[in-house]
JSON list of C-alpha atoms in Angstrom, two decimals:
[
{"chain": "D", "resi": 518, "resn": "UNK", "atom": "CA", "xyz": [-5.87, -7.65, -18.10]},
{"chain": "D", "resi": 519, "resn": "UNK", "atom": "CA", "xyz": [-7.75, -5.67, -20.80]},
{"chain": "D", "resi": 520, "resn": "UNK", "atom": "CA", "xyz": [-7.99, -6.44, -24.18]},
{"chain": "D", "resi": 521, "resn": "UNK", "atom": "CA", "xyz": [-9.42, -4.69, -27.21]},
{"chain": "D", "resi": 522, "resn": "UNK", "atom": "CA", "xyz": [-9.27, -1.88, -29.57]},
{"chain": "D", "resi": 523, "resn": "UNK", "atom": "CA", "xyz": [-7.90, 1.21, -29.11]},
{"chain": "D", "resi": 524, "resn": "UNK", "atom": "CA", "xyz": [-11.29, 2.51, -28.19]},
{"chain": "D", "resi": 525, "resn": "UNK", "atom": "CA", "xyz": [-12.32, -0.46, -26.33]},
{"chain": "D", "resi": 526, "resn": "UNK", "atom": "CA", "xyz": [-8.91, -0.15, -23.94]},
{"chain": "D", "resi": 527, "resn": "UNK", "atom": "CA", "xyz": [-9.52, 3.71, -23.67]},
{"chain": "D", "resi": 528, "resn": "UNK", "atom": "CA", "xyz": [-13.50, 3.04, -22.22]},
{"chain": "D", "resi": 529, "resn": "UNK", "atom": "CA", "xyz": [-12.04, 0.15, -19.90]},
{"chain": "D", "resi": 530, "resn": "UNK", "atom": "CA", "xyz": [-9.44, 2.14, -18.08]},
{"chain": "D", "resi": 531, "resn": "UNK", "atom": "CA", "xyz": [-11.32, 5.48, -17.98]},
{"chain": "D", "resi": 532, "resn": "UNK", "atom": "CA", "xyz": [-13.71, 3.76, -15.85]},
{"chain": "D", "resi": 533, "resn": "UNK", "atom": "CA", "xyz": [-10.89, 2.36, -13.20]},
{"chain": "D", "resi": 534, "resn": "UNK", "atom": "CA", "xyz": [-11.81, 2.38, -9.89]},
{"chain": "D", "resi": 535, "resn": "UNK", "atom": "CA", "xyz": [-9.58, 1.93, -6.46]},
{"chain": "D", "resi": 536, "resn": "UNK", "atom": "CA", "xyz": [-10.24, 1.25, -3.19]},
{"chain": "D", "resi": 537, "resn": "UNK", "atom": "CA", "xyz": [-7.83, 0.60, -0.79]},
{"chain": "D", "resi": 538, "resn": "UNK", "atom": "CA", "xyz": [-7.77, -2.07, 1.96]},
{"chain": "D", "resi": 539, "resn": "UNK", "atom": "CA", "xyz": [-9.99, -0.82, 5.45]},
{"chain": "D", "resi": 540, "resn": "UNK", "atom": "CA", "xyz": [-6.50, -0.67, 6.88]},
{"chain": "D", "resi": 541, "resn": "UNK", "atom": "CA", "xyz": [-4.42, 1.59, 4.67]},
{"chain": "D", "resi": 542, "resn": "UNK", "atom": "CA", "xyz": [-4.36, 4.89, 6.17]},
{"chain": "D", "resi": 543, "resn": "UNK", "atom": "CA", "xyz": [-5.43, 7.83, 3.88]},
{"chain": "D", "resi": 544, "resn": "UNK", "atom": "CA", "xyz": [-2.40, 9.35, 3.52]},
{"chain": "D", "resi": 545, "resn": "UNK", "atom": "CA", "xyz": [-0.86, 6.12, 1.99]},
{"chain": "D", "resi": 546, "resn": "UNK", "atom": "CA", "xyz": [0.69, 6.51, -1.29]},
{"chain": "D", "resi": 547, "resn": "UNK", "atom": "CA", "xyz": [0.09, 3.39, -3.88]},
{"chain": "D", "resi": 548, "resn": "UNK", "atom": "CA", "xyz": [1.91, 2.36, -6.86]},
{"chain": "D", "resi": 549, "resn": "UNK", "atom": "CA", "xyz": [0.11, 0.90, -9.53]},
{"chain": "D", "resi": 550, "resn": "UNK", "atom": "CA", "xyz": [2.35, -0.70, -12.67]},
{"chain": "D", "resi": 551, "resn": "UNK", "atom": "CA", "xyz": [0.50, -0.61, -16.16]},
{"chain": "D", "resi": 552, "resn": "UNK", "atom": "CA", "xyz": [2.34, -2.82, -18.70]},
{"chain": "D", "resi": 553, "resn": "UNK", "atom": "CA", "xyz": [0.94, -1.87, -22.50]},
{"chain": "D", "resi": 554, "resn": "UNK", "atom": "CA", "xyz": [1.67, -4.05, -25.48]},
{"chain": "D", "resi": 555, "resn": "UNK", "atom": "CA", "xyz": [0.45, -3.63, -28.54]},
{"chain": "D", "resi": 556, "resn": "UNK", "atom": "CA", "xyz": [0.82, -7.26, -29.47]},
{"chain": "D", "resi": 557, "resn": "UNK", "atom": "CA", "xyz": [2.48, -6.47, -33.03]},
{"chain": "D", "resi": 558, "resn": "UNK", "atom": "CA", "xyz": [-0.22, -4.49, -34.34]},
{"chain": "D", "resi": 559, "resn": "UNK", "atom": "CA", "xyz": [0.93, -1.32, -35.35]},
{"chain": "D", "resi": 560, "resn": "UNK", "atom": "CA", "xyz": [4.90, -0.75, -36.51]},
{"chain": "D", "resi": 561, "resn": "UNK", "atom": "CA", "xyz": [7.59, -3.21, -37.59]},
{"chain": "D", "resi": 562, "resn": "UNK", "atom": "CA", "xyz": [9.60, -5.18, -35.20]},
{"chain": "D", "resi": 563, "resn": "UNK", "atom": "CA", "xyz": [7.04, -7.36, -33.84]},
{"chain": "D", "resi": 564, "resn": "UNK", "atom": "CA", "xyz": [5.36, -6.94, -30.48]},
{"chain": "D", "resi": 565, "resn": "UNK", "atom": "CA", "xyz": [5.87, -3.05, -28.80]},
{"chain": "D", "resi": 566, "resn": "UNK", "atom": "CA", "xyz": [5.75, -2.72, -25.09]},
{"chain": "D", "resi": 567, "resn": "UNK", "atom": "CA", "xyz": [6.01, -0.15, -22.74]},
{"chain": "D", "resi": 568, "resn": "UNK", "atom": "CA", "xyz": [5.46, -0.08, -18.81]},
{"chain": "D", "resi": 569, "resn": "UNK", "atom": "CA", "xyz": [4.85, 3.33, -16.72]},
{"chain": "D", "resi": 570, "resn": "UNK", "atom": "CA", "xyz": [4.28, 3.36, -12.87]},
{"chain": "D", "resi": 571, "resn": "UNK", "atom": "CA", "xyz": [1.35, 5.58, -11.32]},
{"chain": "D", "resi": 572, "resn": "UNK", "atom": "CA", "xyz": [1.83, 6.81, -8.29]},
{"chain": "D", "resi": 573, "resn": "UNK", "atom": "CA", "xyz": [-1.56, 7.09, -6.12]},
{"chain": "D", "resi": 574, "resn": "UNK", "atom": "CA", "xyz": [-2.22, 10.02, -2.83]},
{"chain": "D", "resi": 575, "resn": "UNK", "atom": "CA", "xyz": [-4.80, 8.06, -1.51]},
{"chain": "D", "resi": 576, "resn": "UNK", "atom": "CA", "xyz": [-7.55, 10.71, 0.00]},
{"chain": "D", "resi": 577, "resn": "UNK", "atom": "CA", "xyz": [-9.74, 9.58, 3.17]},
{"chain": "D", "resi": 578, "resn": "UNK", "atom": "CA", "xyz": [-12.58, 7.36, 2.42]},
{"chain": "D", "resi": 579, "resn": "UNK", "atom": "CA", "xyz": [-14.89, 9.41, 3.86]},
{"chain": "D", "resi": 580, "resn": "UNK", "atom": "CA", "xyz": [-14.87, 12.00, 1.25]},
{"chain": "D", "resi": 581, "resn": "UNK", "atom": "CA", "xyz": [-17.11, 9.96, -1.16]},
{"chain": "D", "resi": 582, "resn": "UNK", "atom": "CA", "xyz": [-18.87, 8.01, 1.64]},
{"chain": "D", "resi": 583, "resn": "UNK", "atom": "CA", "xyz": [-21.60, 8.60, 4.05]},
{"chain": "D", "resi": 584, "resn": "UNK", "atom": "CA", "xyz": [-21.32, 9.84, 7.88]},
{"chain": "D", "resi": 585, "resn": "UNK", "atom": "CA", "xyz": [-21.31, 6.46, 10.06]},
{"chain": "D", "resi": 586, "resn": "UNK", "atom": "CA", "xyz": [-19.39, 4.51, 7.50]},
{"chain": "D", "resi": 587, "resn": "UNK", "atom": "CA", "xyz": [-16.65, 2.68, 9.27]},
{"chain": "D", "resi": 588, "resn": "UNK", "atom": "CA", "xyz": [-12.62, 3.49, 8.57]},
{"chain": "D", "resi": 589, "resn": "UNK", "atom": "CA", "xyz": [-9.25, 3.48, 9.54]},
{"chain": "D", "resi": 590, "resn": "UNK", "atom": "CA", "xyz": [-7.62, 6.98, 10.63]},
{"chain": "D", "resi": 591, "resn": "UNK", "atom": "CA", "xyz": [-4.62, 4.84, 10.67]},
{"chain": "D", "resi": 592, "resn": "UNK", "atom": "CA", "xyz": [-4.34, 6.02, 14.39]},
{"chain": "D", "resi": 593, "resn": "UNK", "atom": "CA", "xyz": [-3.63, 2.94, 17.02]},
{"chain": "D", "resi": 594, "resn": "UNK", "atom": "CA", "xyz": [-5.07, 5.05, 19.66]},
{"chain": "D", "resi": 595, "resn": "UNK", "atom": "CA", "xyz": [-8.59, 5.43, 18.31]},
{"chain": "D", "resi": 596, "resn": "UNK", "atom": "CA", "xyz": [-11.31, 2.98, 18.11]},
{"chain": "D", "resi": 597, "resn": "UNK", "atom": "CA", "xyz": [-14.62, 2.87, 16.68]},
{"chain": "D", "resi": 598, "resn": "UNK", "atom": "CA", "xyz": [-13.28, 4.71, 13.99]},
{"chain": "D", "resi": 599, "resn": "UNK", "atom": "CA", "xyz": [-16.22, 6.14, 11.73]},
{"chain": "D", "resi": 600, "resn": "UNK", "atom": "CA", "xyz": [-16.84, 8.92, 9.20]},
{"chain": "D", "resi": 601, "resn": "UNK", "atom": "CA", "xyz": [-17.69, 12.44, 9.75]},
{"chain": "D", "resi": 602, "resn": "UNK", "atom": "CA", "xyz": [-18.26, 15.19, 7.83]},
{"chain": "D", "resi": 603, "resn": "UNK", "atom": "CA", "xyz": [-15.90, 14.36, 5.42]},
{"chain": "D", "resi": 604, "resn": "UNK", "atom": "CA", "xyz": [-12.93, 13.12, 7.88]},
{"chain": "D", "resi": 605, "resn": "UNK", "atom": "CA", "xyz": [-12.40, 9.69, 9.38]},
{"chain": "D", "resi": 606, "resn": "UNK", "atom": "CA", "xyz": [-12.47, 9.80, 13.46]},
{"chain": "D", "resi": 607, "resn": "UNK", "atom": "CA", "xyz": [-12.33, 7.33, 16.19]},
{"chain": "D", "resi": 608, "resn": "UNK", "atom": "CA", "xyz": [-12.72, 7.85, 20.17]},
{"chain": "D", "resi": 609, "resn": "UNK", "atom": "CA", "xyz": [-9.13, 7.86, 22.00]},
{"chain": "D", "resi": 610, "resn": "UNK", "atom": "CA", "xyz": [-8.98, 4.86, 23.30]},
{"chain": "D", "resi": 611, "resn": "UNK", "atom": "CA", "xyz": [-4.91, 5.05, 24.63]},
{"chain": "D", "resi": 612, "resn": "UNK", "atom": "CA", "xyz": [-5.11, 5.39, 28.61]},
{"chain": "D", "resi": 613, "resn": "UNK", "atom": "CA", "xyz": [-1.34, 4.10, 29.37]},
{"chain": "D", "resi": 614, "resn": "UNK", "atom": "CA", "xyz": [-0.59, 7.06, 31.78]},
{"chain": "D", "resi": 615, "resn": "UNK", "atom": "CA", "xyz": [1.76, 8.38, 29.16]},
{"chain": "D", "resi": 616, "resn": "UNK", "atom": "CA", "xyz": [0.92, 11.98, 27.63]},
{"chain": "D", "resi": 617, "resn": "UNK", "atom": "CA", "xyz": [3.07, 11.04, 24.18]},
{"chain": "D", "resi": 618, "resn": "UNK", "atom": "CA", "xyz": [0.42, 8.25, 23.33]}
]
């Protein structure tokens, strides 16, 4: 929860960070609900509230982060999985005889 001013609010959530769980592939897609409520202070009618939905396209990991730093490509068939210029990778690690895996 964040409390405050309007200024105070604005400075808290323009410095919101996320980072997903190691296991959430990159191409996930998060929703985040924000619930606002201006606890009676401006208007008549007592407290106003209002709730929006953001939807998030999470991006790989490895954008922001440093070549070796470990990851999820989200692919079963990999392990090891590290970044790499940029892109998470892992070594295929499948060897069940069938081509489709």
């Amino acid at each position: 929860e964040v409390w405050g001013t309007v200024e105070q609010v604005n400075a808290a959530v323009g410095s919101v960070t996320y980072e997903a769980d190691p296991g959430v592939a990159f191409d996930s897609t998060v929703f985040v609900r924000v619930t606002a409520n201006d606890l009676g202070a401006s208007g008549e009618g007592g407290p106003l509230e209002d709730e929006q939905a953001l939807v998030l396209k999470l991006a790989s990991v490895c954008i922001v982060r440093e070549d070796g730093f470990s990851c999820s490509d989200g692919n079963p068939c990999t392990d090891g999985d590290v970044c790499a210029g940029g892109e998470c990778v892992g070594e295929y690690a499948c060897d069940d005889s069938d081509p489709c895996t």
